[in-house]
Amino acid sequence: MNMNKRWISAVAFLTPIAFSGAVFAAQHRYEVIGEGIGHDRNEAYEAASYDASRKCYLSWGRSTQEQTILVEQEQPDTGYWYVKLAEGCISED
């Protein structure tokens, strides 16, 4: 009788873990590229950051908030700033 109680307890404990998708979910880390143009550097950075976050979200991912600026320059012909950045993104199966 005591062995049956242990068996039932073990099964009751392990069943939710066995059927939990989180246990078997694989995480995929990748980078998305965001680009933005603005009147000043900050406005261009905000636009590029929004673009990258949007691309991550639309691919069913979540942002890691880690960003690397790839290009940051003022366009001499227009006077506008251009920013291109890479942002970390994680998605799960």
PDB file of N, CA and C in Angstrom:
ATOM      1  N   MET A   1       0.822  -1.186   0.000  1.00  0.00           N
ATOM      2  CA  MET A   1       0.000   0.000   0.000  1.00  0.00           C
ATOM      3  C   MET A   1       0.868   1.252   0.000  1.00  0.00           C
ATOM      4  N   ASN A   2       1.942   1.254   0.789  1.00  0.00           N
ATOM      5  CA  ASN A   2       2.832   2.399   0.863  1.00  0.00           C
ATOM      6  C   ASN A   2       3.514   2.650  -0.482  1.00  0.00           C
ATOM      7  N   MET A   3       3.851   1.578  -1.216  1.00  0.00           N
ATOM      8  CA  MET A   3       4.474   1.705  -2.523  1.00  0.00           C
ATOM      9  C   MET A   3       3.517   2.352  -3.520  1.00  0.00           C
ATOM     10  N   ASN A   4       2.229   2.032  -3.451  1.00  0.00           N
ATOM     11  CA  ASN A   4       1.236   2.620  -4.342  1.00  0.00           C
ATOM     12  C   ASN A   4       1.111   4.126  -4.126  1.00  0.00           C
ATOM     13  N   LYS A   5       1.186   4.569  -2.872  1.00  0.00           N
ATOM     14  CA  LYS A   5       1.111   6.002  -2.577  1.00  0.00           C
ATOM     15  C   LYS A   5       2.305   6.733  -3.179  1.00  0.00           C
ATOM     16  N   ARG A   6       3.475   6.139  -3.099  1.00  0.00           N
ATOM     17  CA  ARG A   6       4.662   6.766  -3.685  1.00  0.00           C
ATOM     18  C   ARG A   6       4.537   6.845  -5.201  1.00  0.00           C
ATOM     19  N   TRP A   7       4.061   5.779  -5.791  1.00  0.00           N
ATOM     20  CA  TRP A   7       3.888   5.732  -7.241  1.00  0.00           C
ATOM     21  C   TRP A   7       2.897   6.792  -7.696  1.00  0.00           C
ATOM     22  N   ILE A   8       1.780   6.911  -7.020  1.00  0.00           N
ATOM     23  CA  ILE A   8       0.762   7.909  -7.361  1.00  0.00           C
ATOM     24  C   ILE A   8       1.320   9.317  -7.177  1.00  0.00           C
ATOM     25  N   SER A   9       2.073   9.539  -6.111  1.00  0.00           N
ATOM     26  CA  SER A   9       2.680  10.845  -5.873  1.00  0.00           C
ATOM     27  C   SER A   9       3.671  11.194  -6.973  1.00  0.00           C
ATOM     28  N   ALA A  10       4.471  10.231  -7.383  1.00  0.00           N
ATOM     29  CA  ALA A  10       5.454  10.470  -8.438  1.00  0.00           C
ATOM     30  C   ALA A  10       4.768  10.787  -9.760  1.00  0.00           C
ATOM     31  N   VAL A  11       3.731  10.026 -10.072  1.00  0.00           N
ATOM     32  CA  VAL A  11       2.986  10.259 -11.312  1.00  0.00           C
ATOM     33  C   VAL A  11       2.307  11.632 -11.280  1.00  0.00           C
ATOM     34  N   ALA A  12       1.713  11.979 -10.151  1.00  0.00           N
ATOM     35  CA  ALA A  12       1.042  13.278 -10.020  1.00  0.00           C
ATOM     36  C   ALA A  12       2.032  14.429 -10.163  1.00  0.00           C
ATOM     37  N   PHE A  13       3.248  14.245  -9.710  1.00  0.00           N
ATOM     38  CA  PHE A  13       4.265  15.281  -9.800  1.00  0.00           C
ATOM     39  C   PHE A  13       4.840  15.382 -11.213  1.00  0.00           C
ATOM     40  N   LEU A  14       5.095  14.259 -11.860  1.00  0.00           N
ATOM     41  CA  LEU A  14       5.766  14.244 -13.155  1.00  0.00           C
ATOM     42  C   LEU A  14       4.846  14.497 -14.352  1.00  0.00           C
ATOM     43  N   THR A  15       3.563  14.240 -14.213  1.00  0.00           N
ATOM     44  CA  THR A  15       2.641  14.411 -15.337  1.00  0.00           C
ATOM     45  C   THR A  15       2.610  15.838 -15.858  1.00  0.00           C
ATOM     46  N   PRO A  16       2.460  16.869 -15.016  1.00  0.00           N
ATOM     47  CA  PRO A  16       2.461  18.233 -15.567  1.00  0.00           C
ATOM     48  C   PRO A  16       3.778  18.603 -16.238  1.00  0.00           C
ATOM     49  N   ILE A  17       4.883  18.085 -15.728  1.00  0.00           N
ATOM     50  CA  ILE A  17       6.181  18.375 -16.331  1.00  0.00           C
ATOM     51  C   ILE A  17       6.284  17.720 -17.701  1.00  0.00           C
ATOM     52  N   ALA A  18       5.799  16.495 -17.817  1.00  0.00           N
ATOM     53  CA  ALA A  18       5.880  15.771 -19.081  1.00  0.00           C
ATOM     54  C   ALA A  18       5.070  16.438 -20.177  1.00  0.00           C
ATOM     55  N   PHE A  19       3.954  17.050 -19.826  1.00  0.00           N
ATOM     56  CA  PHE A  19       3.095  17.668 -20.830  1.00  0.00           C
ATOM     57  C   PHE A  19       3.348  19.159 -20.988  1.00  0.00           C
ATOM     58  N   SER A  20       4.276  19.693 -20.267  1.00  0.00           N
ATOM     59  CA  SER A  20       4.590  21.112 -20.363  1.00  0.00           C
ATOM     60  C   SER A  20       5.415  21.364 -21.614  1.00  0.00           C
ATOM     61  N   GLY A  21       4.961  22.269 -22.463  1.00  0.00           N
ATOM     62  CA  GLY A  21       5.696  22.624 -23.671  1.00  0.00           C
ATOM     63  C   GLY A  21       6.970  23.376 -23.359  1.00  0.00           C
ATOM     64  N   ALA A  22       7.003  24.061 -22.243  1.00  0.00           N
ATOM     65  CA  ALA A  22       8.177  24.854 -21.886  1.00  0.00           C
ATOM     66  C   ALA A  22       9.396  23.980 -21.648  1.00  0.00           C
ATOM     67  N   VAL A  23       9.176  22.763 -21.208  1.00  0.00           N
ATOM     68  CA  VAL A  23      10.299  21.871 -20.936  1.00  0.00           C
ATOM     69  C   VAL A  23      11.020  21.527 -22.232  1.00  0.00           C
ATOM     70  N   PHE A  24      10.279  21.364 -23.316  1.00  0.00           N
ATOM     71  CA  PHE A  24      10.847  20.920 -24.578  1.00  0.00           C
ATOM     72  C   PHE A  24      11.051  22.050 -25.579  1.00  0.00           C
ATOM     73  N   ALA A  25      10.710  23.276 -25.228  1.00  0.00           N
ATOM     74  CA  ALA A  25      10.817  24.396 -26.160  1.00  0.00           C
ATOM     75  C   ALA A  25      12.275  24.719 -26.442  1.00  0.00           C
ATOM     76  N   ALA A  26      12.561  24.884 -27.717  1.00  0.00           N
ATOM     77  CA  ALA A  26      13.906  25.269 -28.123  1.00  0.00           C
ATOM     78  C   ALA A  26      13.913  26.769 -28.384  1.00  0.00           C
ATOM     79  N   GLN A  27      14.937  27.437 -27.919  1.00  0.00           N
ATOM     80  CA  GLN A  27      15.059  28.869 -28.149  1.00  0.00           C
ATOM     81  C   GLN A  27      16.002  29.120 -29.317  1.00  0.00           C
ATOM     82  N   HIS A  28      15.596  30.027 -30.168  1.00  0.00           N
ATOM     83  CA  HIS A  28      16.413  30.414 -31.317  1.00  0.00           C
ATOM     84  C   HIS A  28      16.771  31.884 -31.149  1.00  0.00           C
ATOM     85  N   ARG A  29      18.056  32.161 -31.157  1.00  0.00           N
ATOM     86  CA  ARG A  29      18.536  33.538 -31.033  1.00  0.00           C
ATOM     87  C   ARG A  29      19.040  33.986 -32.392  1.00  0.00           C
ATOM     88  N   TYR A  30      18.637  35.172 -32.777  1.00  0.00           N
ATOM     89  CA  TYR A  30      19.058  35.740 -34.049  1.00  0.00           C
ATOM     90  C   TYR A  30      18.999  37.253 -33.942  1.00  0.00           C
ATOM     91  N   GLU A  31      19.442  37.930 -34.970  1.00  0.00           N
ATOM     92  CA  GLU A  31      19.411  39.382 -34.989  1.00  0.00           C
ATOM     93  C   GLU A  31      18.528  39.865 -36.121  1.00  0.00           C
ATOM     94  N   VAL A  32      17.825  40.944 -35.861  1.00  0.00           N
ATOM     95  CA  VAL A  32      17.044  41.615 -36.888  1.00  0.00           C
ATOM     96  C   VAL A  32      17.689  42.975 -37.135  1.00  0.00           C
ATOM     97  N   ILE A  33      17.548  43.470 -38.335  1.00  0.00           N
ATOM     98  CA  ILE A  33      18.130  44.750 -38.722  1.00  0.00           C
ATOM     99  C   ILE A  33      17.035  45.803 -38.790  1.00  0.00           C
ATOM    100  N   GLY A  34      17.282  46.921 -38.145  1.00  0.00           N
ATOM    101  CA  GLY A  34      16.356  48.044 -38.188  1.00  0.00           C
ATOM    102  C   GLY A  34      17.031  49.251 -38.795  1.00  0.00           C
ATOM    103  N   GLU A  35      16.271  50.008 -39.576  1.00  0.00           N
ATOM    104  CA  GLU A  35      16.799  51.209 -40.213  1.00  0.00           C
ATOM    105  C   GLU A  35      15.861  52.366 -39.928  1.00  0.00           C
ATOM    106  N   GLY A  36      16.441  53.553 -39.776  1.00  0.00           N
ATOM    107  CA  GLY A  36      15.630  54.723 -39.512  1.00  0.00           C
ATOM    108  C   GLY A  36      16.281  55.999 -39.980  1.00  0.00           C
ATOM    109  N   ILE A  37      15.444  56.971 -40.342  1.00  0.00           N
ATOM    110  CA  ILE A  37      15.884  58.292 -40.776  1.00  0.00           C
ATOM    111  C   ILE A  37      15.208  59.317 -39.884  1.00  0.00           C
ATOM    112  N   GLY A  38      15.930  60.376 -39.544  1.00  0.00           N
ATOM    113  CA  GLY A  38      15.341  61.407 -38.701  1.00  0.00           C
ATOM    114  C   GLY A  38      16.014  62.752 -38.871  1.00  0.00           C
ATOM    115  N   HIS A  39      15.386  63.772 -38.304  1.00  0.00           N
ATOM    116  CA  HIS A  39      15.944  65.119 -38.361  1.00  0.00           C
ATOM    117  C   HIS A  39      17.246  65.230 -37.570  1.00  0.00           C
ATOM    118  N   ASP A  40      17.367  64.417 -36.513  1.00  0.00           N
ATOM    119  CA  ASP A  40      18.599  64.377 -35.731  1.00  0.00           C
ATOM    120  C   ASP A  40      18.932  62.923 -35.417  1.00  0.00           C
ATOM    121  N   ARG A  41      20.073  62.722 -34.772  1.00  0.00           N
ATOM    122  CA  ARG A  41      20.538  61.375 -34.493  1.00  0.00           C
ATOM    123  C   ARG A  41      19.555  60.594 -33.638  1.00  0.00           C
ATOM    124  N   ASN A  42      19.027  61.213 -32.597  1.00  0.00           N
ATOM    125  CA  ASN A  42      18.103  60.522 -31.692  1.00  0.00           C
ATOM    126  C   ASN A  42      16.825  60.080 -32.403  1.00  0.00           C
ATOM    127  N   GLU A  43      16.310  60.931 -33.259  1.00  0.00           N
ATOM    128  CA  GLU A  43      15.089  60.578 -34.001  1.00  0.00           C
ATOM    129  C   GLU A  43      15.354  59.407 -34.951  1.00  0.00           C
ATOM    130  N   ALA A  44      16.511  59.390 -35.588  1.00  0.00           N
ATOM    131  CA  ALA A  44      16.873  58.281 -36.482  1.00  0.00           C
ATOM    132  C   ALA A  44      17.073  56.995 -35.690  1.00  0.00           C
ATOM    133  N   TYR A  45      17.709  57.109 -34.513  1.00  0.00           N
ATOM    134  CA  TYR A  45      17.915  55.945 -33.660  1.00  0.00           C
ATOM    135  C   TYR A  45      16.572  55.373 -33.190  1.00  0.00           C
ATOM    136  N   GLU A  46      15.659  56.235 -32.767  1.00  0.00           N
ATOM    137  CA  GLU A  46      14.328  55.785 -32.325  1.00  0.00           C
ATOM    138  C   GLU A  46      13.601  55.052 -33.451  1.00  0.00           C
ATOM    139  N   ALA A  47      13.681  55.583 -34.664  1.00  0.00           N
ATOM    140  CA  ALA A  47      13.015  54.954 -35.810  1.00  0.00           C
ATOM    141  C   ALA A  47      13.641  53.593 -36.130  1.00  0.00           C
ATOM    142  N   ALA A  48      14.960  53.501 -36.066  1.00  0.00           N
ATOM    143  CA  ALA A  48      15.639  52.229 -36.347  1.00  0.00           C
ATOM    144  C   ALA A  48      15.333  51.200 -35.259  1.00  0.00           C
ATOM    145  N   SER A  49      15.303  51.652 -34.014  1.00  0.00           N
ATOM    146  CA  SER A  49      14.994  50.756 -32.899  1.00  0.00           C
ATOM    147  C   SER A  49      13.569  50.226 -33.017  1.00  0.00           C
ATOM    148  N   TYR A  50      12.636  51.096 -33.356  1.00  0.00           N
ATOM    149  CA  TYR A  50      11.245  50.674 -33.547  1.00  0.00           C
ATOM    150  C   TYR A  50      11.144  49.674 -34.697  1.00  0.00           C
ATOM    151  N   ASP A  51      11.848  49.936 -35.793  1.00  0.00           N
ATOM    152  CA  ASP A  51      11.813  49.050 -36.954  1.00  0.00           C
ATOM    153  C   ASP A  51      12.321  47.658 -36.583  1.00  0.00           C
ATOM    154  N   ALA A  52      13.425  47.585 -35.848  1.00  0.00           N
ATOM    155  CA  ALA A  52      13.990  46.288 -35.443  1.00  0.00           C
ATOM    156  C   ALA A  52      13.054  45.556 -34.487  1.00  0.00           C
ATOM    157  N   SER A  53      12.517  46.263 -33.502  1.00  0.00           N
ATOM    158  CA  SER A  53      11.604  45.630 -32.540  1.00  0.00           C
ATOM    159  C   SER A  53      10.351  45.103 -33.232  1.00  0.00           C
ATOM    160  N   ARG A  54       9.861  45.853 -34.187  1.00  0.00           N
ATOM    161  CA  ARG A  54       8.665  45.445 -34.949  1.00  0.00           C
ATOM    162  C   ARG A  54       8.955  44.173 -35.750  1.00  0.00           C
ATOM    163  N   LYS A  55      10.117  44.129 -36.391  1.00  0.00           N
ATOM    164  CA  LYS A  55      10.486  42.940 -37.170  1.00  0.00           C
ATOM    165  C   LYS A  55      10.615  41.712 -36.264  1.00  0.00           C
ATOM    166  N   CYS A  56      11.171  41.894 -35.079  1.00  0.00           N
ATOM    167  CA  CYS A  56      11.295  40.793 -34.126  1.00  0.00           C
ATOM    168  C   CYS A  56       9.912  40.306 -33.709  1.00  0.00           C
ATOM    169  N   TYR A  57       9.032  41.238 -33.352  1.00  0.00           N
ATOM    170  CA  TYR A  57       7.681  40.896 -32.917  1.00  0.00           C
ATOM    171  C   TYR A  57       6.907  40.185 -34.023  1.00  0.00           C
ATOM    172  N   LEU A  58       7.022  40.664 -35.258  1.00  0.00           N
ATOM    173  CA  LEU A  58       6.282  40.062 -36.368  1.00  0.00           C
ATOM    174  C   LEU A  58       6.782  38.658 -36.719  1.00  0.00           C
ATOM    175  N   SER A  59       7.994  38.325 -36.281  1.00  0.00           N
ATOM    176  CA  SER A  59       8.483  36.970 -36.503  1.00  0.00           C
ATOM    177  C   SER A  59       8.270  36.106 -35.256  1.00  0.00           C
ATOM    178  N   TRP A  60       7.332  36.504 -34.421  1.00  0.00           N
ATOM    179  CA  TRP A  60       6.933  35.786 -33.207  1.00  0.00           C
ATOM    180  C   TRP A  60       8.076  35.693 -32.194  1.00  0.00           C
ATOM    181  N   GLY A  61       8.904  36.710 -32.157  1.00  0.00           N
ATOM    182  CA  GLY A  61      10.017  36.723 -31.226  1.00  0.00           C
ATOM    183  C   GLY A  61       9.836  37.772 -30.151  1.00  0.00           C
ATOM    184  N   ARG A  62      10.809  37.818 -29.247  1.00  0.00           N
ATOM    185  CA  ARG A  62      10.844  38.873 -28.237  1.00  0.00           C
ATOM    186  C   ARG A  62      12.254  39.438 -28.220  1.00  0.00           C
ATOM    187  N   SER A  63      12.327  40.719 -28.043  1.00  0.00           N
ATOM    188  CA  SER A  63      13.599  41.417 -28.102  1.00  0.00           C
ATOM    189  C   SER A  63      14.454  41.122 -26.878  1.00  0.00           C
ATOM    190  N   THR A  64      15.757  41.048 -27.093  1.00  0.00           N
ATOM    191  CA  THR A  64      16.696  40.912 -25.979  1.00  0.00           C
ATOM    192  C   THR A  64      17.124  42.289 -25.475  1.00  0.00           C
ATOM    193  N   GLN A  65      16.719  43.331 -26.168  1.00  0.00           N
ATOM    194  CA  GLN A  65      17.091  44.720 -25.864  1.00  0.00           C
ATOM    195  C   GLN A  65      18.571  44.986 -26.100  1.00  0.00           C
ATOM    196  N   GLU A  66      19.282  44.048 -26.712  1.00  0.00           N
ATOM    197  CA  GLU A  66      20.694  44.242 -27.045  1.00  0.00           C
ATOM    198  C   GLU A  66      20.778  44.780 -28.460  1.00  0.00           C
ATOM    199  N   GLN A  67      21.358  45.957 -28.608  1.00  0.00           N
ATOM    200  CA  GLN A  67      21.453  46.589 -29.911  1.00  0.00           C
ATOM    201  C   GLN A  67      22.896  46.939 -30.230  1.00  0.00           C
ATOM    202  N   THR A  68      23.229  46.800 -31.505  1.00  0.00           N
ATOM    203  CA  THR A  68      24.537  47.185 -32.010  1.00  0.00           C
ATOM    204  C   THR A  68      24.319  48.127 -33.179  1.00  0.00           C
ATOM    205  N   ILE A  69      24.846  49.334 -33.069  1.00  0.00           N
ATOM    206  CA  ILE A  69      24.701  50.294 -34.165  1.00  0.00           C
ATOM    207  C   ILE A  69      25.704  49.921 -35.255  1.00  0.00           C
ATOM    208  N   LEU A  70      25.180  49.717 -36.449  1.00  0.00           N
ATOM    209  CA  LEU A  70      26.007  49.331 -37.588  1.00  0.00           C
ATOM    210  C   LEU A  70      26.417  50.548 -38.417  1.00  0.00           C
ATOM    211  N   VAL A  71      25.480  51.483 -38.615  1.00  0.00           N
ATOM    212  CA  VAL A  71      25.738  52.697 -39.384  1.00  0.00           C
ATOM    213  C   VAL A  71      25.048  53.848 -38.674  1.00  0.00           C
ATOM    214  N   GLU A  72      25.758  54.964 -38.587  1.00  0.00           N
ATOM    215  CA  GLU A  72      25.196  56.169 -37.978  1.00  0.00           C
ATOM    216  C   GLU A  72      25.862  57.349 -38.688  1.00  0.00           C
ATOM    217  N   GLN A  73      25.088  58.002 -39.546  1.00  0.00           N
ATOM    218  CA  GLN A  73      25.694  59.082 -40.316  1.00  0.00           C
ATOM    219  C   GLN A  73      24.669  60.128 -40.729  1.00  0.00           C
ATOM    220  N   GLU A  74      25.157  61.332 -40.883  1.00  0.00           N
ATOM    221  CA  GLU A  74      24.325  62.408 -41.399  1.00  0.00           C
ATOM    222  C   GLU A  74      24.457  62.408 -42.918  1.00  0.00           C
ATOM    223  N   GLN A  75      23.329  62.440 -43.595  1.00  0.00           N
ATOM    224  CA  GLN A  75      23.326  62.433 -45.050  1.00  0.00           C
ATOM    225  C   GLN A  75      23.655  63.846 -45.544  1.00  0.00           C
ATOM    226  N   PRO A  76      24.775  64.034 -46.209  1.00  0.00           N
ATOM    227  CA  PRO A  76      25.191  65.384 -46.599  1.00  0.00           C
ATOM    228  C   PRO A  76      24.243  66.068 -47.585  1.00  0.00           C
ATOM    229  N   ASP A  77      23.583  65.287 -48.429  1.00  0.00           N
ATOM    230  CA  ASP A  77      22.704  65.898 -49.431  1.00  0.00           C
ATOM    231  C   ASP A  77      21.360  66.345 -48.851  1.00  0.00           C
ATOM    232  N   THR A  78      20.883  65.707 -47.776  1.00  0.00           N
ATOM    233  CA  THR A  78      19.575  66.067 -47.208  1.00  0.00           C
ATOM    234  C   THR A  78      19.669  66.685 -45.818  1.00  0.00           C
ATOM    235  N   GLY A  79      20.747  66.400 -45.106  1.00  0.00           N
ATOM    236  CA  GLY A  79      20.875  66.881 -43.734  1.00  0.00           C
ATOM    237  C   GLY A  79      20.191  65.974 -42.716  1.00  0.00           C
ATOM    238  N   TYR A  80      19.523  64.933 -43.175  1.00  0.00           N
ATOM    239  CA  TYR A  80      18.875  63.975 -42.280  1.00  0.00           C
ATOM    240  C   TYR A  80      19.901  62.959 -41.787  1.00  0.00           C
ATOM    241  N   TRP A  81      19.602  62.383 -40.621  1.00  0.00           N
ATOM    242  CA  TRP A  81      20.444  61.332 -40.065  1.00  0.00           C
ATOM    243  C   TRP A  81      19.899  59.973 -40.467  1.00  0.00           C
ATOM    244  N   TYR A  82      20.813  59.015 -40.650  1.00  0.00           N
ATOM    245  CA  TYR A  82      20.466  57.636 -40.977  1.00  0.00           C
ATOM    246  C   TYR A  82      21.128  56.729 -39.952  1.00  0.00           C
ATOM    247  N   VAL A  83      20.343  55.820 -39.368  1.00  0.00           N
ATOM    248  CA  VAL A  83      20.869  54.844 -38.412  1.00  0.00           C
ATOM    249  C   VAL A  83      20.416  53.453 -38.845  1.00  0.00           C
ATOM    250  N   LYS A  84      21.361  52.522 -38.820  1.00  0.00           N
ATOM    251  CA  LYS A  84      21.080  51.110 -39.084  1.00  0.00           C
ATOM    252  C   LYS A  84      21.630  50.348 -37.895  1.00  0.00           C
ATOM    253  N   LEU A  85      20.808  49.481 -37.295  1.00  0.00           N
ATOM    254  CA  LEU A  85      21.250  48.740 -36.115  1.00  0.00           C
ATOM    255  C   LEU A  85      20.773  47.298 -36.161  1.00  0.00           C
ATOM    256  N   ALA A  86      21.463  46.471 -35.400  1.00  0.00           N
ATOM    257  CA  ALA A  86      21.083  45.067 -35.228  1.00  0.00           C
ATOM    258  C   ALA A  86      20.573  44.901 -33.806  1.00  0.00           C
ATOM    259  N   GLU A  87      19.463  44.184 -33.667  1.00  0.00           N
ATOM    260  CA  GLU A  87      18.871  43.947 -32.350  1.00  0.00           C
ATOM    261  C   GLU A  87      18.684  42.458 -32.148  1.00  0.00           C
ATOM    262  N   GLY A  88      19.032  41.968 -30.973  1.00  0.00           N
ATOM    263  CA  GLY A  88      18.867  40.553 -30.645  1.00  0.00           C
ATOM    264  C   GLY A  88      17.398  40.191 -30.507  1.00  0.00           C
ATOM    265  N   CYS A  89      17.064  39.001 -30.957  1.00  0.00           N
ATOM    266  CA  CYS A  89      15.682  38.524 -30.927  1.00  0.00           C
ATOM    267  C   CYS A  89      15.698  37.037 -30.553  1.00  0.00           C
ATOM    268  N   ILE A  90      14.718  36.612 -29.769  1.00  0.00           N
ATOM    269  CA  ILE A  90      14.592  35.222 -29.347  1.00  0.00           C
ATOM    270  C   ILE A  90      13.202  34.733 -29.712  1.00  0.00           C
ATOM    271  N   SER A  91      13.123  33.568 -30.325  1.00  0.00           N
ATOM    272  CA  SER A  91      11.829  32.920 -30.549  1.00  0.00           C
ATOM    273  C   SER A  91      11.912  31.498 -30.017  1.00  0.00           C
ATOM    274  N   GLU A  92      10.773  30.955 -29.674  1.00  0.00           N
ATOM    275  CA  GLU A  92      10.711  29.599 -29.129  1.00  0.00           C
ATOM    276  C   GLU A  92       9.814  28.725 -29.975  1.00  0.00           C
ATOM    277  N   ASP A  93      10.193  27.459 -30.088  1.00  0.00           N
ATOM    278  CA  ASP A  93       9.370  26.477 -30.819  1.00  0.00           C
ATOM    279  C   ASP A  93       8.282  25.973 -29.923  1.00  0.00           C
TER     280      ASP A  93
END
